[in-house]
């Protein structure tokens, strides 16, 4: 397979898997952070928001150290579960999930927090269970927040560089995503191919964001 096509397919594969997993995590976690206030809530909110201010190389470095087969956690996962996160596709997915957390969870948490309390109470008085209220009442009412979370997470993931480079390296067909390929081609003075990668990412992210803003505007009309 042509290197460019292989790298772009891998990039989109990482973004799709990361976005899907984060959506499954963000719905219950965003609900918890929006409606339940306890001593651990500020700690969870801090952990979720840390990637917004933490340099990607710092996060990538500690993931590299934590999951290295030379250390306890990495050796344990490799020996008992045959899982290796360092310089592997699985490691790239893990790093992308951690680094893109706030881009999915924060909009969904804000969506839940913006709902009037009376909406939940009215559904409860009608005999709906908590699960029914969550899936049939609350989630449909934060549809726009969920769309924003999905779009921003996807767009952010396809452009991520530092944390993926640290834990995944630059292995063609395994961990070499488009952002790393751009850096690699520039280092090789192959500006034409670097431009091809960069322009593809630019057009994809621009199209996704434009479509999202158009759909949100249409919903408000």
One Martini backbone bead per residue (centre of mass of N, CA, C, O) as a GRO file, in nm:
protein
  221
    1UNK     BB    1   0.098   0.035   0.020
    2UNK     BB    2   0.087   0.345   0.018
    3UNK     BB    3   0.222   0.548   0.247
    4UNK     BB    4   0.016   0.776   0.256
    5UNK     BB    5  -0.242   0.601   0.284
    6UNK     BB    6  -0.154   0.443   0.534
    7UNK     BB    7  -0.122   0.689   0.722
    8UNK     BB    8  -0.410   0.805   0.695
    9UNK     BB    9  -0.563   0.553   0.791
   10UNK     BB   10  -0.430   0.544   1.069
   11UNK     BB   11  -0.520   0.821   1.164
   12UNK     BB   12  -0.829   0.766   1.145
   13UNK     BB   13  -0.832   0.518   1.325
   14UNK     BB   14  -0.736   0.658   1.583
   15UNK     BB   15  -0.965   0.872   1.593
   16UNK     BB   16  -1.210   0.683   1.600
   17UNK     BB   17  -1.139   0.513   1.848
   18UNK     BB   18  -1.098   0.744   2.047
   19UNK     BB   19  -1.381   0.870   2.019
   20UNK     BB   20  -1.548   0.621   2.100
   21UNK     BB   21  -1.426   0.574   2.382
   22UNK     BB   22  -1.474   0.862   2.497
   23UNK     BB   23  -1.781   0.859   2.476
   24UNK     BB   24  -1.824   0.625   2.680
   25UNK     BB   25  -1.685   0.786   2.914
   26UNK     BB   26  -1.826   1.077   2.908
   27UNK     BB   27  -2.120   1.026   2.979
   28UNK     BB   28  -2.092   0.927   3.278
   29UNK     BB   29  -1.877   1.136   3.374
   30UNK     BB   30  -2.030   1.397   3.301
   31UNK     BB   31  -2.270   1.336   3.482
   32UNK     BB   32  -2.122   1.319   3.749
   33UNK     BB   33  -1.985   1.606   3.740
   34UNK     BB   34  -2.266   1.764   3.716
   35UNK     BB   35  -2.441   1.614   3.976
   36UNK     BB   36  -2.185   1.530   4.157
   37UNK     BB   37  -2.078   1.635   4.482
   38UNK     BB   38  -1.748   1.579   4.591
   39UNK     BB   39  -1.425   1.525   4.689
   40UNK     BB   40  -1.351   1.397   4.392
   41UNK     BB   41  -1.438   1.601   4.178
   42UNK     BB   42  -1.188   1.795   4.159
   43UNK     BB   43  -0.992   1.569   4.084
   44UNK     BB   44  -1.127   1.479   3.821
   45UNK     BB   45  -1.124   1.759   3.683
   46UNK     BB   46  -0.817   1.784   3.684
   47UNK     BB   47  -0.748   1.531   3.521
   48UNK     BB   48  -0.913   1.605   3.267
   49UNK     BB   49  -0.761   1.903   3.228
   50UNK     BB   50  -0.449   1.864   3.214
   51UNK     BB   51  -0.398   1.840   2.894
   52UNK     BB   52  -0.436   2.155   2.846
   53UNK     BB   53  -0.143   2.227   3.011
   54UNK     BB   54   0.016   1.984   2.938
   55UNK     BB   55   0.278   1.879   2.795
   56UNK     BB   56   0.297   1.622   2.576
   57UNK     BB   57   0.587   1.526   2.653
   58UNK     BB   58   0.525   1.470   2.948
   59UNK     BB   59   0.308   1.260   2.915
   60UNK     BB   60   0.472   1.072   2.729
   61UNK     BB   61   0.703   1.016   2.924
   62UNK     BB   62   0.534   0.881   3.156
   63UNK     BB   63   0.418   0.658   2.979
   64UNK     BB   64   0.686   0.537   2.899
   65UNK     BB   65   0.775   0.466   3.185
   66UNK     BB   66   0.526   0.305   3.288
   67UNK     BB   67   0.520   0.098   3.010
   68UNK     BB   68   0.779  -0.017   3.041
   69UNK     BB   69   0.925  -0.334   3.050
   70UNK     BB   70   1.134  -0.234   3.281
   71UNK     BB   71   0.877  -0.198   3.441
   72UNK     BB   72   0.629  -0.309   3.630
   73UNK     BB   73   0.372  -0.249   3.457
   74UNK     BB   74   0.481  -0.336   3.180
   75UNK     BB   75   0.568  -0.624   3.269
   76UNK     BB   76   0.291  -0.720   3.369
   77UNK     BB   77   0.128  -0.685   3.102
   78UNK     BB   78   0.314  -0.866   2.929
   79UNK     BB   79   0.310  -1.134   3.097
   80UNK     BB   80  -0.021  -1.161   3.166
   81UNK     BB   81  -0.153  -1.002   2.878
   82UNK     BB   82   0.015  -0.928   2.623
   83UNK     BB   83   0.076  -0.609   2.674
   84UNK     BB   84   0.192  -0.332   2.459
   85UNK     BB   85   0.247   0.026   2.465
   86UNK     BB   86   0.524   0.045   2.354
   87UNK     BB   87   0.552   0.090   2.034
   88UNK     BB   88   0.227   0.092   1.970
   89UNK     BB   89  -0.099   0.108   1.888
   90UNK     BB   90  -0.212   0.092   2.178
   91UNK     BB   91  -0.045   0.333   2.284
   92UNK     BB   92  -0.169   0.546   2.099
   93UNK     BB   93  -0.455   0.518   2.204
   94UNK     BB   94  -0.402   0.580   2.501
   95UNK     BB   95  -0.276   0.860   2.459
   96UNK     BB   96  -0.520   0.986   2.309
   97UNK     BB   97  -0.726   0.956   2.532
   98UNK     BB   98  -0.586   1.124   2.747
   99UNK     BB   99  -0.531   1.390   2.571
  100UNK     BB  100  -0.859   1.412   2.475
  101UNK     BB  101  -1.053   1.427   2.716
  102UNK     BB  102  -1.151   1.734   2.741
  103UNK     BB  103  -1.285   1.746   2.447
  104UNK     BB  104  -1.526   1.555   2.549
  105UNK     BB  105  -1.609   1.604   2.854
  106UNK     BB  106  -1.663   1.911   2.886
  107UNK     BB  107  -1.914   1.945   2.694
  108UNK     BB  108  -2.088   1.727   2.834
  109UNK     BB  109  -2.089   1.847   3.115
  110UNK     BB  110  -2.213   2.119   3.027
  111UNK     BB  111  -2.474   1.999   2.915
  112UNK     BB  112  -2.580   1.879   3.178
  113UNK     BB  113  -2.560   2.146   3.354
  114UNK     BB  114  -2.779   2.305   3.164
  115UNK     BB  115  -2.996   2.144   3.274
  116UNK     BB  116  -3.288   2.131   3.413
  117UNK     BB  117  -3.403   1.987   3.699
  118UNK     BB  118  -3.704   1.948   3.609
  119UNK     BB  119  -3.657   1.733   3.393
  120UNK     BB  120  -3.580   1.503   3.585
  121UNK     BB  121  -3.826   1.521   3.781
  122UNK     BB  122  -4.050   1.472   3.571
  123UNK     BB  123  -3.954   1.189   3.484
  124UNK     BB  124  -3.970   1.064   3.769
  125UNK     BB  125  -4.287   1.111   3.810
  126UNK     BB  126  -4.342   0.916   3.545
  127UNK     BB  127  -4.161   0.644   3.613
  128UNK     BB  128  -3.875   0.669   3.544
  129UNK     BB  129  -3.580   0.556   3.516
  130UNK     BB  130  -3.252   0.636   3.530
  131UNK     BB  131  -3.180   0.508   3.259
  132UNK     BB  132  -3.408   0.635   3.091
  133UNK     BB  133  -3.335   0.927   3.149
  134UNK     BB  134  -3.052   0.923   3.034
  135UNK     BB  135  -3.124   0.811   2.733
  136UNK     BB  136  -3.429   0.964   2.677
  137UNK     BB  137  -3.365   1.266   2.802
  138UNK     BB  138  -3.074   1.379   2.836
  139UNK     BB  139  -2.916   1.310   2.575
  140UNK     BB  140  -3.107   1.450   2.364
  141UNK     BB  141  -3.055   1.742   2.518
  142UNK     BB  142  -2.718   1.711   2.438
  143UNK     BB  143  -2.649   1.682   2.133
  144UNK     BB  144  -2.461   1.925   2.070
  145UNK     BB  145  -2.241   1.854   2.277
  146UNK     BB  146  -2.170   1.581   2.153
  147UNK     BB  147  -2.086   1.683   1.876
  148UNK     BB  148  -1.861   1.864   1.972
  149UNK     BB  149  -1.695   1.643   2.108
  150UNK     BB  150  -1.648   1.467   1.858
  151UNK     BB  151  -1.519   1.674   1.667
  152UNK     BB  152  -1.287   1.783   1.845
  153UNK     BB  153  -1.157   1.512   1.907
  154UNK     BB  154  -1.097   1.426   1.620
  155UNK     BB  155  -0.934   1.677   1.532
  156UNK     BB  156  -0.721   1.660   1.759
  157UNK     BB  157  -0.611   1.370   1.704
  158UNK     BB  158  -0.502   1.405   1.404
  159UNK     BB  159  -0.282   1.636   1.528
  160UNK     BB  160  -0.118   1.473   1.709
  161UNK     BB  161   0.229   1.442   1.842
  162UNK     BB  162   0.400   1.425   2.110
  163UNK     BB  163   0.270   1.178   2.262
  164UNK     BB  164   0.302   0.978   2.023
  165UNK     BB  165   0.608   0.999   1.984
  166UNK     BB  166   0.690   0.896   2.268
  167UNK     BB  167   0.521   0.608   2.269
  168UNK     BB  168   0.528   0.527   1.941
  169UNK     BB  169   0.682   0.679   1.741
  170UNK     BB  170   0.810   0.574   1.389
  171UNK     BB  171   0.606   0.332   1.263
  172UNK     BB  172   0.528   0.203   0.984
  173UNK     BB  173   0.186   0.099   1.011
  174UNK     BB  174   0.160   0.158   1.342
  175UNK     BB  175   0.254   0.488   1.447
  176UNK     BB  176   0.244   0.656   1.175
  177UNK     BB  177   0.127   0.956   1.163
  178UNK     BB  178   0.078   1.251   1.004
  179UNK     BB  179   0.231   1.442   1.199
  180UNK     BB  180   0.493   1.273   1.185
  181UNK     BB  181   0.529   1.275   0.878
  182UNK     BB  182   0.575   1.575   0.849
  183UNK     BB  183   0.831   1.590   1.016
  184UNK     BB  184   0.991   1.380   0.855
  185UNK     BB  185   0.980   1.527   0.574
  186UNK     BB  186   1.113   1.787   0.665
  187UNK     BB  187   1.379   1.657   0.760
  188UNK     BB  188   1.409   1.548   0.441
  189UNK     BB  189   1.309   1.787   0.246
  190UNK     BB  190   1.000   1.682   0.177
  191UNK     BB  191   0.770   1.913   0.107
  192UNK     BB  192   0.557   1.784  -0.077
  193UNK     BB  193   0.461   1.560   0.122
  194UNK     BB  194   0.407   1.741   0.363
  195UNK     BB  195   0.188   1.905   0.215
  196UNK     BB  196  -0.004   1.668   0.167
  197UNK     BB  197  -0.064   1.612   0.460
  198UNK     BB  198  -0.143   1.897   0.559
  199UNK     BB  199  -0.375   1.950   0.357
  200UNK     BB  200  -0.551   1.713   0.441
  201UNK     BB  201  -0.593   1.798   0.736
  202UNK     BB  202  -0.709   2.075   0.678
  203UNK     BB  203  -0.959   1.985   0.509
  204UNK     BB  204  -1.086   1.795   0.712
  205UNK     BB  205  -1.120   1.988   0.956
  206UNK     BB  206  -1.273   2.209   0.808
  207UNK     BB  207  -1.518   2.037   0.716
  208UNK     BB  208  -1.613   1.939   0.993
  209UNK     BB  209  -1.656   2.218   1.125
  210UNK     BB  210  -1.847   2.338   0.915
  211UNK     BB  211  -2.070   2.124   0.944
  212UNK     BB  212  -2.124   2.172   1.244
  213UNK     BB  213  -2.201   2.472   1.233
  214UNK     BB  214  -2.431   2.431   1.033
  215UNK     BB  215  -2.605   2.236   1.205
  216UNK     BB  216  -2.634   2.419   1.456
  217UNK     BB  217  -2.770   2.654   1.306
  218UNK     BB  218  -3.012   2.491   1.198
  219UNK     BB  219  -3.130   2.410   1.483
  220UNK     BB  220  -3.182   2.725   1.570
  221UNK     BB  221  -3.405   2.803   1.339
   0.00000   0.00000   0.00000
